[in-house]
Amino acid sequence: AGATTYVTLTNATDLAAVGRVTRFWKLLGSRVVLTDPQRHDRLVALLSHVPHMTAAAIMRHLDASGEDPAFMK
């Protein structure tokens, strides 16, 4: 519950199927966002890099702190 679900639409999308899928996700407590496949792919690409960027920022911060890197082992 509370998740966001993206449903992609194209010119060939069956709107009745979109209605069924949207109702399904809403019944599970999801917020449904209708979007095109290109926007969906851009969002996924951005979000999939967040864990790596976060880890790199933490390591950069630790390196700048002057702490002994051996404490991470």
C-alpha atoms as an extended CHARMM CRD file, in Angstrom:
* protein
*
        73  EXT
         1         1  ALA       CA              0.0000000000        0.0000000000        0.0000000000  PROA      1               0.0000000000
         2         2  GLY       CA              1.1610000000        3.4970000000       -0.7360000000  PROA      2               0.0000000000
         3         3  ALA       CA              3.2500000000        2.4910000000       -3.7450000000  PROA      3               0.0000000000
         4         4  THR       CA              3.0740000000        4.2530000000       -7.0870000000  PROA      4               0.0000000000
         5         5  THR       CA              2.3890000000        2.1270000000      -10.1480000000  PROA      5               0.0000000000
         6         6  TYR       CA              3.0450000000        3.4230000000      -13.6480000000  PROA      6               0.0000000000
         7         7  VAL       CA              0.8160000000        2.1260000000      -16.4150000000  PROA      7               0.0000000000
         8         8  THR       CA              2.1070000000        2.8390000000      -19.8970000000  PROA      8               0.0000000000
         9         9  LEU       CA             -0.1110000000        3.7900000000      -22.7990000000  PROA      9               0.0000000000
        10        10  THR       CA              0.4740000000        3.7300000000      -26.5350000000  PROA      10              0.0000000000
        11        11  ASN       CA             -1.7850000000        4.3720000000      -29.5210000000  PROA      11              0.0000000000
        12        12  ALA       CA             -2.4970000000        0.6310000000      -29.5700000000  PROA      12              0.0000000000
        13        13  THR       CA             -3.4120000000        0.3430000000      -25.8790000000  PROA      13              0.0000000000
        14        14  ASP       CA             -6.7690000000       -1.2600000000      -25.1230000000  PROA      14              0.0000000000
        15        15  LEU       CA             -8.4290000000        1.3370000000      -22.8720000000  PROA      15              0.0000000000
        16        16  ALA       CA            -10.7120000000       -1.2820000000      -21.3190000000  PROA      16              0.0000000000
        17        17  ALA       CA             -7.5940000000       -3.2080000000      -20.2500000000  PROA      17              0.0000000000
        18        18  VAL       CA             -6.1330000000        0.0020000000      -18.8010000000  PROA      18              0.0000000000
        19        19  GLY       CA             -9.2790000000        0.3870000000      -16.7300000000  PROA      19              0.0000000000
        20        20  ARG       CA             -9.0270000000       -3.1700000000      -15.4130000000  PROA      20              0.0000000000
        21        21  VAL       CA             -5.3270000000       -2.8650000000      -14.6050000000  PROA      21              0.0000000000
        22        22  THR       CA             -5.8400000000        0.5260000000      -12.9480000000  PROA      22              0.0000000000
        23        23  ARG       CA             -8.6680000000       -0.8260000000      -10.7720000000  PROA      23              0.0000000000
        24        24  PHE       CA             -6.5180000000       -3.8330000000       -9.8190000000  PROA      24              0.0000000000
        25        25  TRP       CA             -3.6100000000       -1.6730000000       -8.6200000000  PROA      25              0.0000000000
        26        26  LYS       CA             -5.8950000000        0.7660000000       -6.8270000000  PROA      26              0.0000000000
        27        27  LEU       CA             -7.5540000000       -2.1100000000       -4.9700000000  PROA      27              0.0000000000
        28        28  LEU       CA             -4.0880000000       -3.0360000000       -3.7260000000  PROA      28              0.0000000000
        29        29  GLY       CA             -3.6640000000        0.5130000000       -2.4260000000  PROA      29              0.0000000000
        30        30  SER       CA             -1.3950000000        1.8030000000       -5.1530000000  PROA      30              0.0000000000
        31        31  ARG       CA             -1.4530000000        5.2670000000       -6.6830000000  PROA      31              0.0000000000
        32        32  VAL       CA             -1.7040000000        4.7490000000      -10.4480000000  PROA      32              0.0000000000
        33        33  VAL       CA              0.0250000000        7.1010000000      -12.8860000000  PROA      33              0.0000000000
        34        34  LEU       CA             -0.7040000000        6.8120000000      -16.6000000000  PROA      34              0.0000000000
        35        35  THR       CA              2.2860000000        7.6280000000      -18.7740000000  PROA      35              0.0000000000
        36        36  ASP       CA              3.9450000000        6.8540000000      -22.0740000000  PROA      36              0.0000000000
        37        37  PRO       CA              6.6370000000        4.1570000000      -22.3680000000  PROA      37              0.0000000000
        38        38  GLN       CA              9.4250000000        6.6810000000      -23.0040000000  PROA      38              0.0000000000
        39        39  ARG       CA              8.7260000000        8.6220000000      -19.7990000000  PROA      39              0.0000000000
        40        40  HSD       CA              8.4560000000        5.3630000000      -17.8610000000  PROA      40              0.0000000000
        41        41  ASP       CA             11.8600000000        4.2480000000      -19.1640000000  PROA      41              0.0000000000
        42        42  ARG       CA             13.4680000000        7.6050000000      -18.2960000000  PROA      42              0.0000000000
        43        43  LEU       CA             12.1120000000        7.4150000000      -14.7350000000  PROA      43              0.0000000000
        44        44  VAL       CA             13.2970000000        3.8360000000      -14.2720000000  PROA      44              0.0000000000
        45        45  ALA       CA             16.7450000000        4.7570000000      -15.6010000000  PROA      45              0.0000000000
        46        46  LEU       CA             16.9980000000        7.6680000000      -13.1640000000  PROA      46              0.0000000000
        47        47  LEU       CA             15.7670000000        5.6900000000      -10.1660000000  PROA      47              0.0000000000
        48        48  SER       CA             17.8860000000        2.6200000000      -10.8490000000  PROA      48              0.0000000000
        49        49  HSD       CA             21.0300000000        4.7150000000      -10.4100000000  PROA      49              0.0000000000
        50        50  VAL       CA             20.0390000000        6.1510000000       -7.0180000000  PROA      50              0.0000000000
        51        51  PRO       CA             21.4950000000        3.3300000000       -4.8530000000  PROA      51              0.0000000000
        52        52  HSD       CA             24.8410000000        3.4860000000       -6.6590000000  PROA      52              0.0000000000
        53        53  MET       CA             25.0020000000        7.2920000000       -6.4770000000  PROA      53              0.0000000000
        54        54  THR       CA             24.1190000000        7.1760000000       -2.7710000000  PROA      54              0.0000000000
        55        55  ALA       CA             26.8280000000        4.6030000000       -2.0240000000  PROA      55              0.0000000000
        56        56  ALA       CA             29.4080000000        6.6050000000       -4.0030000000  PROA      56              0.0000000000
        57        57  ALA       CA             28.4970000000        9.8070000000       -2.1370000000  PROA      57              0.0000000000
        58        58  ILE       CA             28.8120000000        8.0640000000        1.2370000000  PROA      58              0.0000000000
        59        59  MET       CA             32.2040000000        6.6260000000        0.3260000000  PROA      59              0.0000000000
        60        60  ARG       CA             33.4040000000       10.0080000000       -0.9480000000  PROA      60              0.0000000000
        61        61  HSD       CA             32.2770000000       11.5810000000        2.3390000000  PROA      61              0.0000000000
        62        62  LEU       CA             34.0720000000        8.9140000000        4.3780000000  PROA      62              0.0000000000
        63        63  ASP       CA             37.2160000000        9.3420000000        2.3000000000  PROA      63              0.0000000000
        64        64  ALA       CA             37.1490000000       13.1140000000        2.8590000000  PROA      64              0.0000000000
        65        65  SER       CA             36.6980000000       12.6140000000        6.6100000000  PROA      65              0.0000000000
        66        66  GLY       CA             40.2550000000       11.3640000000        7.0030000000  PROA      66              0.0000000000
        67        67  GLU       CA             39.1240000000        8.2290000000        8.8310000000  PROA      67              0.0000000000
        68        68  ASP       CA             41.1760000000        5.0750000000        8.3990000000  PROA      68              0.0000000000
        69        69  PRO       CA             39.5680000000        3.1490000000        5.4890000000  PROA      69              0.0000000000
        70        70  ALA       CA             40.3280000000       -0.1170000000        7.3060000000  PROA      70              0.0000000000
        71        71  PHE       CA             37.3910000000        0.5430000000        9.6540000000  PROA      71              0.0000000000
        72        72  MET       CA             35.0720000000       -0.4850000000        6.7740000000  PROA      72              0.0000000000
        73        73  LYS       CA             36.4710000000       -4.0470000000        6.7290000000  PROA      73              0.0000000000
